[in-house]
Short mmCIF file of C-alpha atoms in Angstrom, two decimals:
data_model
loop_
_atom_site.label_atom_id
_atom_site.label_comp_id
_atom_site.label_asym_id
_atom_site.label_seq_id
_atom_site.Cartn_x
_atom_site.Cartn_y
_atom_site.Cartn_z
CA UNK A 445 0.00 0.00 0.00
CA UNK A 446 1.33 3.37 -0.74
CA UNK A 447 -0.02 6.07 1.14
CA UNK A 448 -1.60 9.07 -0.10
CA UNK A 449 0.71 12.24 -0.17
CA UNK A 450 -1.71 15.65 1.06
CA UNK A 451 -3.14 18.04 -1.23
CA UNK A 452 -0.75 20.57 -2.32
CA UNK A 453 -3.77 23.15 -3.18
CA UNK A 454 -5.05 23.62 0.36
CA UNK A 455 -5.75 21.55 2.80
CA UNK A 456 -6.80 21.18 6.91
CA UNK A 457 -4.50 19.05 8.92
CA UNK A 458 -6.21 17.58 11.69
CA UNK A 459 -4.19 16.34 14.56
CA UNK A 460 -6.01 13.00 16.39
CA UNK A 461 -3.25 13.45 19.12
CA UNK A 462 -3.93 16.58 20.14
CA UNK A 463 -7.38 16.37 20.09
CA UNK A 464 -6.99 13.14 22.29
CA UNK A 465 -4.50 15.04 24.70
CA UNK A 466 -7.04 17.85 25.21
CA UNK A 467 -9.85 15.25 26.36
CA UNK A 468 -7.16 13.84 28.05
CA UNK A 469 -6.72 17.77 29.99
CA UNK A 470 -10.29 18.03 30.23
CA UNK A 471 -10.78 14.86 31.96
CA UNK A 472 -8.16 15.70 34.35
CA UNK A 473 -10.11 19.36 34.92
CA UNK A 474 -13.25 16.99 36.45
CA UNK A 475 -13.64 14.98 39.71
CA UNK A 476 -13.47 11.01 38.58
CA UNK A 477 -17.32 10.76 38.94
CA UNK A 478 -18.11 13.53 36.18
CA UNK A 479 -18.73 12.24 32.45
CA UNK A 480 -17.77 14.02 29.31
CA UNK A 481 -19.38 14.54 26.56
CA UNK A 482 -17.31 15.10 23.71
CA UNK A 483 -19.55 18.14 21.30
CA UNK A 484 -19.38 17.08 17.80
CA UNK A 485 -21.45 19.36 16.26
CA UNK A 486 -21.33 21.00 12.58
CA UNK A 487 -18.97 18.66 11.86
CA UNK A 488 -17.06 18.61 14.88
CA UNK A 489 -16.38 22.61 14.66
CA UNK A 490 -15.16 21.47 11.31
CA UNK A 491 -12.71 19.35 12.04
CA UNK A 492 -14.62 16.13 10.93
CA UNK A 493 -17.38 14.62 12.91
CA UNK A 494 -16.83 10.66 12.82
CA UNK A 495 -12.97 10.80 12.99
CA UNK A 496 -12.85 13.66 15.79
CA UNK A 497 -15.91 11.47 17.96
CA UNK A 498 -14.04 8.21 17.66
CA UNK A 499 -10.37 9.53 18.78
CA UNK A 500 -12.42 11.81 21.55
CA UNK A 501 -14.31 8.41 22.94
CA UNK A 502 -10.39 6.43 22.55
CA UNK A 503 -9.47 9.26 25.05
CA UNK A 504 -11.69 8.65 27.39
CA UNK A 505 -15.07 10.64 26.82
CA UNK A 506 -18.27 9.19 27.73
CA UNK A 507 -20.80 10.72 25.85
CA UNK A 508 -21.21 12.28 22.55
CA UNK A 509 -23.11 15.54 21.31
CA UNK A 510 -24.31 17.22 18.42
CA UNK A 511 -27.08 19.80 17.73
CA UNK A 512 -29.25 18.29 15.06
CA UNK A 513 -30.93 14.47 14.53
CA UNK A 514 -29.45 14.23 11.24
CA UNK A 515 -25.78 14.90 12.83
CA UNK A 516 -26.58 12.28 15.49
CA UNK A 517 -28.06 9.56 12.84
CA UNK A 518 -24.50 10.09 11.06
CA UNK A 519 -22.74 9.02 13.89
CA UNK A 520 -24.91 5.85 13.95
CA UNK A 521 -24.66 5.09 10.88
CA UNK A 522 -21.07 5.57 10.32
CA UNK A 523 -20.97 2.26 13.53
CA UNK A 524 -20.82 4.45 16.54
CA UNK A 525 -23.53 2.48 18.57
CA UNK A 526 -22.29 1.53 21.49
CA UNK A 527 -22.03 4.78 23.54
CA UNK A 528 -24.65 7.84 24.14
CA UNK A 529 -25.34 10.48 21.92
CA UNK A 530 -27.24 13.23 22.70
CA UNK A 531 -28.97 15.65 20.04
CA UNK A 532 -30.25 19.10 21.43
CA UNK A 533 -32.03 20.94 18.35
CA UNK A 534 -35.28 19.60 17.20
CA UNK A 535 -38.09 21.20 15.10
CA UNK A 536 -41.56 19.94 14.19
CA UNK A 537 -41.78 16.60 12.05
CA UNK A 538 -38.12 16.12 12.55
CA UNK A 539 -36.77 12.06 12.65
CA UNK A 540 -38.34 11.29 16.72
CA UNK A 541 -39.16 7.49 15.03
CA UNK A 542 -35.13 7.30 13.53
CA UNK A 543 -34.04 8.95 16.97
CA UNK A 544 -35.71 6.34 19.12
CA UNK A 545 -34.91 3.46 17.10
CA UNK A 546 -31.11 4.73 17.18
CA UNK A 547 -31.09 4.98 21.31
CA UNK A 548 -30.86 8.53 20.55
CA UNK A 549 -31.10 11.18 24.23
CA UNK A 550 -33.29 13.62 22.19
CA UNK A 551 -34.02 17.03 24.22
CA UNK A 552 -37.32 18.35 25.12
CA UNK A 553 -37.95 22.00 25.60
CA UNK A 554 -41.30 21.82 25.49
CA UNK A 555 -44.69 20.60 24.78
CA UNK A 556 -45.28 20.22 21.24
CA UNK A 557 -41.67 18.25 21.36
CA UNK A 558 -43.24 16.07 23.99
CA UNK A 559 -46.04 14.85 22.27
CA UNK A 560 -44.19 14.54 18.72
CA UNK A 561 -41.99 12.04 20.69
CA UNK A 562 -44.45 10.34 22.84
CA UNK A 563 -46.38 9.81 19.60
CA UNK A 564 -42.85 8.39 18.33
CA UNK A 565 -42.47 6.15 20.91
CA UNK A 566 -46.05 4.89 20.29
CA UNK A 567 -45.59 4.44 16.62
CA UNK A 568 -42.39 2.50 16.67
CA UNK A 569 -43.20 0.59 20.10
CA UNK A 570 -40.06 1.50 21.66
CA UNK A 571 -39.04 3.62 24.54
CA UNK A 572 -37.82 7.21 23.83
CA UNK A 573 -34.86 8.60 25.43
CA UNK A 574 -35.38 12.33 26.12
CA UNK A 575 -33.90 14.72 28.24
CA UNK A 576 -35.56 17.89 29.64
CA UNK A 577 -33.87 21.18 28.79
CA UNK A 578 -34.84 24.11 31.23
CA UNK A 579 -33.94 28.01 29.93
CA UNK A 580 -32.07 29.35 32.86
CA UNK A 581 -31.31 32.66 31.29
CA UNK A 582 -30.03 32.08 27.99
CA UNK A 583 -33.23 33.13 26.51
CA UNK A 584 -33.00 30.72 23.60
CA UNK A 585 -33.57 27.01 23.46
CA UNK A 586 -35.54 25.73 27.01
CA UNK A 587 -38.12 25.33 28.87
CA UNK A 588 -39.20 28.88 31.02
CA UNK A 589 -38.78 28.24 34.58
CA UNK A 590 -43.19 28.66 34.81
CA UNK A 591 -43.64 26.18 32.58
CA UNK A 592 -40.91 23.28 34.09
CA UNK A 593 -43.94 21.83 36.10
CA UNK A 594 -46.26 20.77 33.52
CA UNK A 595 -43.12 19.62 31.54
CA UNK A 596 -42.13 18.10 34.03
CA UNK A 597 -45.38 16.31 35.07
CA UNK A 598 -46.09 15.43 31.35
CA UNK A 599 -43.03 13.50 30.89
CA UNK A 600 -43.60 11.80 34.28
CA UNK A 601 -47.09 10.77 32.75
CA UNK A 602 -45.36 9.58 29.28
CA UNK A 603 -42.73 7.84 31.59
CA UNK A 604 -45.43 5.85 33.71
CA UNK A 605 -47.25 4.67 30.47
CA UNK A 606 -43.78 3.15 29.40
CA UNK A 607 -43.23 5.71 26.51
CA UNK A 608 -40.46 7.62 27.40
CA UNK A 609 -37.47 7.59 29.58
CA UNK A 610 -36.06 10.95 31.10
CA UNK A 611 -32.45 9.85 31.41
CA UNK A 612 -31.12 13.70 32.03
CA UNK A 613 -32.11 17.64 32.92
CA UNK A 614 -30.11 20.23 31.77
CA UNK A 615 -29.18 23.94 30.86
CA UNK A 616 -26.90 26.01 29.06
CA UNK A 617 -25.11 29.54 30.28
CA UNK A 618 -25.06 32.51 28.67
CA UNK A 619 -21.75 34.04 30.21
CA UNK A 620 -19.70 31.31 31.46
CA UNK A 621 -16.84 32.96 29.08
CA UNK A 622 -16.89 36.06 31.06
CA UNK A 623 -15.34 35.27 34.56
CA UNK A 624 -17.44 36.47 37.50
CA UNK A 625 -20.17 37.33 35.17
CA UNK A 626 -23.68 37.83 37.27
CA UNK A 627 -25.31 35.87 35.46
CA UNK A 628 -23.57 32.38 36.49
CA UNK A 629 -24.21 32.64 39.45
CA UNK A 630 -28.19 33.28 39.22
CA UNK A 631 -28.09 30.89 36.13
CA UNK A 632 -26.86 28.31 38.97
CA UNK A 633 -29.58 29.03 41.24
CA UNK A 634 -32.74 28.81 39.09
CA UNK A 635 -30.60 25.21 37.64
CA UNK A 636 -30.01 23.88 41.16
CA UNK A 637 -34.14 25.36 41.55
CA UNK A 638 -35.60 23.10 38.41
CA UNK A 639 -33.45 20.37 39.63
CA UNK A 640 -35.06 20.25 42.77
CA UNK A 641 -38.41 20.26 41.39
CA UNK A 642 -37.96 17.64 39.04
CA UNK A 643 -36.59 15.47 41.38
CA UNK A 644 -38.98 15.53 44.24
CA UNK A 645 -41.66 15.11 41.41
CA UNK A 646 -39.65 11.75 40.69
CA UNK A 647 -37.82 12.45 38.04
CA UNK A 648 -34.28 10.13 38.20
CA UNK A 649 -32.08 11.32 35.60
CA UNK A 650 -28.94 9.32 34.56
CA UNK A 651 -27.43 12.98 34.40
CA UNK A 652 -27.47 16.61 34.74
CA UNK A 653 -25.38 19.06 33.07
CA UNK A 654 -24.90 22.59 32.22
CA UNK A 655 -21.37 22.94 31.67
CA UNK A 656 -19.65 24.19 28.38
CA UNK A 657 -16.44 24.25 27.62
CA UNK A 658 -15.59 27.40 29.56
CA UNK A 659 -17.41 26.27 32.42
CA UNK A 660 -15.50 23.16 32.42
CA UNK A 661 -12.18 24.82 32.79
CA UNK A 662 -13.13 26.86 35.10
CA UNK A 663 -16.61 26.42 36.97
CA UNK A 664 -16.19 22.95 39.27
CA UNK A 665 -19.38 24.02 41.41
CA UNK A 666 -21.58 24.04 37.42
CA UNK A 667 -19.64 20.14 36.50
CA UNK A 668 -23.26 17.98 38.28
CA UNK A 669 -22.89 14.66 36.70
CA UNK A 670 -21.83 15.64 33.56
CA UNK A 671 -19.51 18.24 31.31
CA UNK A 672 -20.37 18.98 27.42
CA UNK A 673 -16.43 20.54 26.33
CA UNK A 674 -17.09 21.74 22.46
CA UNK A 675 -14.37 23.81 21.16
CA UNK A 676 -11.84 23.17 24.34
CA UNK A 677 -11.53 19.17 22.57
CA UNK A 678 -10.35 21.19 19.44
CA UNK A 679 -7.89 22.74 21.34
CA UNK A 680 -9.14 26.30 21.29
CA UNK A 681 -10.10 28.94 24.02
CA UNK A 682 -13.17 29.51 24.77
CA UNK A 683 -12.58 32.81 25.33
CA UNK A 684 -9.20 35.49 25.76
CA UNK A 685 -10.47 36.49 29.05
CA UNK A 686 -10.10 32.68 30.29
CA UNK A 687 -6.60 32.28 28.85
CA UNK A 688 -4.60 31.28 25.66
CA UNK A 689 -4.72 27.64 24.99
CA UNK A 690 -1.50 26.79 25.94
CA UNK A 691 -2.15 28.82 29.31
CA UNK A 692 -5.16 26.35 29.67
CA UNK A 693 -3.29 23.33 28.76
CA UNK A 694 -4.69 22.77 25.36
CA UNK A 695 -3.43 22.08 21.65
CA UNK A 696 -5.49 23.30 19.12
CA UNK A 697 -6.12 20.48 16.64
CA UNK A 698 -6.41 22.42 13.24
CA UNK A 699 -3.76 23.76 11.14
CA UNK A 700 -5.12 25.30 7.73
CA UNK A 701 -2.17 25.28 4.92
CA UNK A 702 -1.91 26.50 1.10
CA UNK A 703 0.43 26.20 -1.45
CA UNK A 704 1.83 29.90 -2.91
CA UNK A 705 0.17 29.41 -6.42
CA UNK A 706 2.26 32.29 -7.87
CA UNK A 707 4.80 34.76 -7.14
CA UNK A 708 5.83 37.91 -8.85
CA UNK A 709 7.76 40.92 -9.33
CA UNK A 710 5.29 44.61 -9.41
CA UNK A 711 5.92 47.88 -9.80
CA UNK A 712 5.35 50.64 -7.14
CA UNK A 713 1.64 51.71 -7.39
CA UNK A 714 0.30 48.84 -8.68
CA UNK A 715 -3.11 47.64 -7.14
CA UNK A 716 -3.76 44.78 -5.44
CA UNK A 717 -7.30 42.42 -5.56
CA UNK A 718 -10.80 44.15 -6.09
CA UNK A 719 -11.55 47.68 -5.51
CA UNK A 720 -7.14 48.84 -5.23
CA UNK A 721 -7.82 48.56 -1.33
CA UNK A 722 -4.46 47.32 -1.35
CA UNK A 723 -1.67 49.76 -3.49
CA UNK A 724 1.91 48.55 -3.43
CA UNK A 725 4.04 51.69 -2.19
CA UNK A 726 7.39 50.46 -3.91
CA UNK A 727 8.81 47.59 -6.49
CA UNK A 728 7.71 44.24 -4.32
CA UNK A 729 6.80 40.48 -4.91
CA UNK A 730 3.10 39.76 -4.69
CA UNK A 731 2.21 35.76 -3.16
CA UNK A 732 -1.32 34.28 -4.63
CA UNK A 733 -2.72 31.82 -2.22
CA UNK A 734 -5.34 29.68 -3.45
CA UNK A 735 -7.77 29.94 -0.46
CA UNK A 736 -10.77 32.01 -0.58
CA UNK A 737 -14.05 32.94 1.12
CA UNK A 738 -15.64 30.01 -0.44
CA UNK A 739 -13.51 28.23 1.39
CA UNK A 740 -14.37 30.04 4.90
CA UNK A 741 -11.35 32.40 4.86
CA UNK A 742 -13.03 35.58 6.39
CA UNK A 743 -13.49 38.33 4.09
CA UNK A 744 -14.13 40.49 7.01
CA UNK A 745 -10.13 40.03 7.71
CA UNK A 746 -9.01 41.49 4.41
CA UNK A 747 -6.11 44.25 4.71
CA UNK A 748 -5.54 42.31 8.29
CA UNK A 749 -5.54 38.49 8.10
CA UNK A 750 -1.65 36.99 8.71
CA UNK A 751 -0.14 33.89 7.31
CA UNK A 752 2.93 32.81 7.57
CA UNK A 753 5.18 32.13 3.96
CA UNK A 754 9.03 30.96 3.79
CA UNK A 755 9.08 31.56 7.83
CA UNK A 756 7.60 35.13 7.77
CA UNK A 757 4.30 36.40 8.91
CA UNK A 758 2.44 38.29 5.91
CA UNK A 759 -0.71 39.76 5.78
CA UNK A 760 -3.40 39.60 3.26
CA UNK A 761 -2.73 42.33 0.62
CA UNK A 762 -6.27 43.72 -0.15
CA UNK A 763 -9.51 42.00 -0.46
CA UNK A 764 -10.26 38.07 0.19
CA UNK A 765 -11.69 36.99 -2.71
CA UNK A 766 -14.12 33.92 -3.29
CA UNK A 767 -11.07 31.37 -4.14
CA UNK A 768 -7.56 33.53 -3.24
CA UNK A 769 -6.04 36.42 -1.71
CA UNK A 770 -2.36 37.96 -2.22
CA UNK A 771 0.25 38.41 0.35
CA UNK A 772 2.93 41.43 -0.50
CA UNK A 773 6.28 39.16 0.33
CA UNK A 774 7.98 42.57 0.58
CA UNK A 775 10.58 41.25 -2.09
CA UNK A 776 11.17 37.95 -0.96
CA UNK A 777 11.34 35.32 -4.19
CA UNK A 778 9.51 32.20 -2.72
CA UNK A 779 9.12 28.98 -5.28
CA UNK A 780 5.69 28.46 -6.29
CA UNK A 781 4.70 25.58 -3.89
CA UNK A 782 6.17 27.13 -0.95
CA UNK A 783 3.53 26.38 2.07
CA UNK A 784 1.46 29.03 3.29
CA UNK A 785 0.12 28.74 6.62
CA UNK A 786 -2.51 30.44 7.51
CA UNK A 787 -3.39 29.37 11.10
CA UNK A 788 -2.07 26.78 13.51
CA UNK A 789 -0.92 25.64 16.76
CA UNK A 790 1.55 28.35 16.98
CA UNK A 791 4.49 26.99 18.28
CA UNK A 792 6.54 27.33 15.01
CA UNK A 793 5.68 31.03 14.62
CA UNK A 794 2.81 30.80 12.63
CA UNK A 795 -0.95 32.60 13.12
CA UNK A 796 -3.66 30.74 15.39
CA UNK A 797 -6.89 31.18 14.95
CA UNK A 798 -7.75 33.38 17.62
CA UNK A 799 -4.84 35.80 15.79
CA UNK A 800 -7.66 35.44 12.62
CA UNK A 801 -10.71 36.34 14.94
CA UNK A 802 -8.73 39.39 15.88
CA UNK A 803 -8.29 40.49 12.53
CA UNK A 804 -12.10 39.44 11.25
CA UNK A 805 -13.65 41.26 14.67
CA UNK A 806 -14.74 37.22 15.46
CA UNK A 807 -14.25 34.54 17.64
CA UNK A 808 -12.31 31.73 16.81
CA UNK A 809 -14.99 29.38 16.44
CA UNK A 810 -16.12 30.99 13.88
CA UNK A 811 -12.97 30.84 12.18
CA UNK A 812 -12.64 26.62 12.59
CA UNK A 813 -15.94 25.97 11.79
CA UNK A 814 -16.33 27.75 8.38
CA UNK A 815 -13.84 26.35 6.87
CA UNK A 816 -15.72 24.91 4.22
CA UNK A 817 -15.79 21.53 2.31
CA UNK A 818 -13.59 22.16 -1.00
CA UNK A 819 -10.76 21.50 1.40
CA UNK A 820 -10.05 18.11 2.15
CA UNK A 821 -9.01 17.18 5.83
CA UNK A 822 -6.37 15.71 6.32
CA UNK A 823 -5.85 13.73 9.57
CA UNK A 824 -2.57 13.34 11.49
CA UNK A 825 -2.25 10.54 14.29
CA UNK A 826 -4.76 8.30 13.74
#
């Protein structure tokens, strides 16, 4: 067997190691009795769902997660069976049959979910998994804290007729990237609240969670019986006010490379990409690199975004266009071929992608996650 040598257009190296070393950190971050649930969502931030989930559950998570049914019914079908997954964002006449014939934990936020699911459950003949989600404050997704009782009660009802199975109550927090934000605290209190009510109704969940990745790393008093770590497994902060990821002990997973697709010599004044944003103010060398918006580099980082060619940070020379942009190399003669890096881990000098949220007034999920199909992943340490 010969093995495949990476794309020399573009491409996204995904290291397996360091994602498994940051589940590793997380784990470590919990008391022994704590679960994690890995997030794969949108494709695991974009790093690749079914590859990412498997090397998260070799290093020890517990749980998957993922927003939609359809991302959950991938993981199934791709032969990931034998663990949880939880899916959190459900709309009317979405898959509840597929979802309870897959052991899916499907979330409930409310009524009309309820009955979609109990009817589900009657339909197929099996027992639904389904986890209550209460709104603590986030104001999206949830059950209000007025209406938790008759939730509550219903599901008790579907429960007793053999229909459903709560297996977990849960939350999400609106600030837990903003240390010593007000709102974590009261979000705590109204969780801790619903808890209590659900449980002296008799509700016995297998688990109860509001944790994110910021609250994770920092919130041991928010970890209950289980963590949900999204973009901490793929090595990135949660947030600068929390700390770099090497200051929290991560490795981010992604590094997003390009080959120079042209270099040449231009006069002084000559204009660079649409609209002359960019005008060269003496004789330079102009880099092409074959990466574009339609490939998720941020147009909003044009004039700002920095890559690193031949061992030197750049920065994009005018606008971002839908499939390049154009570094002025100030001179410098690279071969055509030379790599490109756009973002990485950092340790060999090169942008991370917190450095390209800076420059596209983002966050660096953002920047992960969009990077868009046309370039092929490429996986490192599997």
């Amino acid at each position: 067997m010969t093995e495949t040598p990476p794309p020399r257009r573009a491409r996204a190296e995904i290291d397996l190691g360091a994602l498994r070393a940051n589940v590793r950190t997380l784990r470590a971050r919990v008391a022994p009795h704590v679960r994690i649930m890995a997030v794969v969502k949108a494709d695991a931030y974009g790093h690749g769902a079914v590859r990412c989930a498997r090397a998260a559950l070799e290093a020890g998570a517990d749980w998957l997660g993922t927003a939609t049914p359809h991302e959950a019914l991938a993981l199934r079908a791709a032969g990931i069976t034998d663990v949880p997954v939880m899916c959190w964002l459900w709309t009317p006449g979405d898959p509840w049959d597929q979802g309870i014939e897959a052991g899916l934990d499907m979330s409930v936020s409310g009524m009309w979910a309820l009955e979609e699911v109990v009817e589900a459950a009657r339909r197929t003949g099996g027992t639904a998994r389904v986890q209550l989600k209460a709104d603590t404050g986030l104001g999206r997704n949830g059950c209000q804290p007025a209406d938790w009782p008759e939730l509550v009660g219903a599901a008790l009802k579907a429960e007793a007729d053999g229909l459903v199975k709560v297996t977990g109550l849960w939350s999400h927090f609106a600030c837990a990237d903003e240390p010593h934000h007000p709102s974590i605290a009261a979000q705590l209190d109204v969780f801790r609240s619903l808890l209590d009510h659900a449980e002296k109704a008799g509700v016995e969940p297998e688990v109860r969670h509001i944790a994110n990745s910021p609250a994770t790393l920092t919130l041991p008093e928010a970890h209950f019986d289980l963590v949900r770590p999204g973009i901490a497994v793929y090595g990135v902060s949660p947030s600068p006010e929390l700390g770099t990821s090497a200051e929290l002990g991560l490795r981010p997973v992604m590094s997003l490379k390009a080959s120079v697709a042209l270099v040449k010599w231009v006069p002084a004044g000559h204009g660079v990409s649409y609209g002359h944003h960019y005008v060269t103010d003496a004789e330079t060398t102009l880099g092409l690199v074959p990466l574009g918006y339609a490939d998720g580099v941020p147009r909003h980082a044009s004039g700002r975004g920095p890559v690193l060619v031949d061992g030197t940070v750049r920065t994009v020379a005018g606008r971002v266009a839908m499939d390049q942009f154009v570094v002025d190399l100030g001179g410098d003669d690279p071969a055509p071929g030379t790599e490109a890096v756009l973002f990485g881990p950092g340790d060999r000098g090169e942008p991370t992608a917190e450095d390209w949220a800076v420059a596209a007034d983002t966050i660096a999920y953002e920047i992960v996650t969009r990077i868009g199909a046309r370039v092929p992943r490429v996986y490192l340490g599997g």
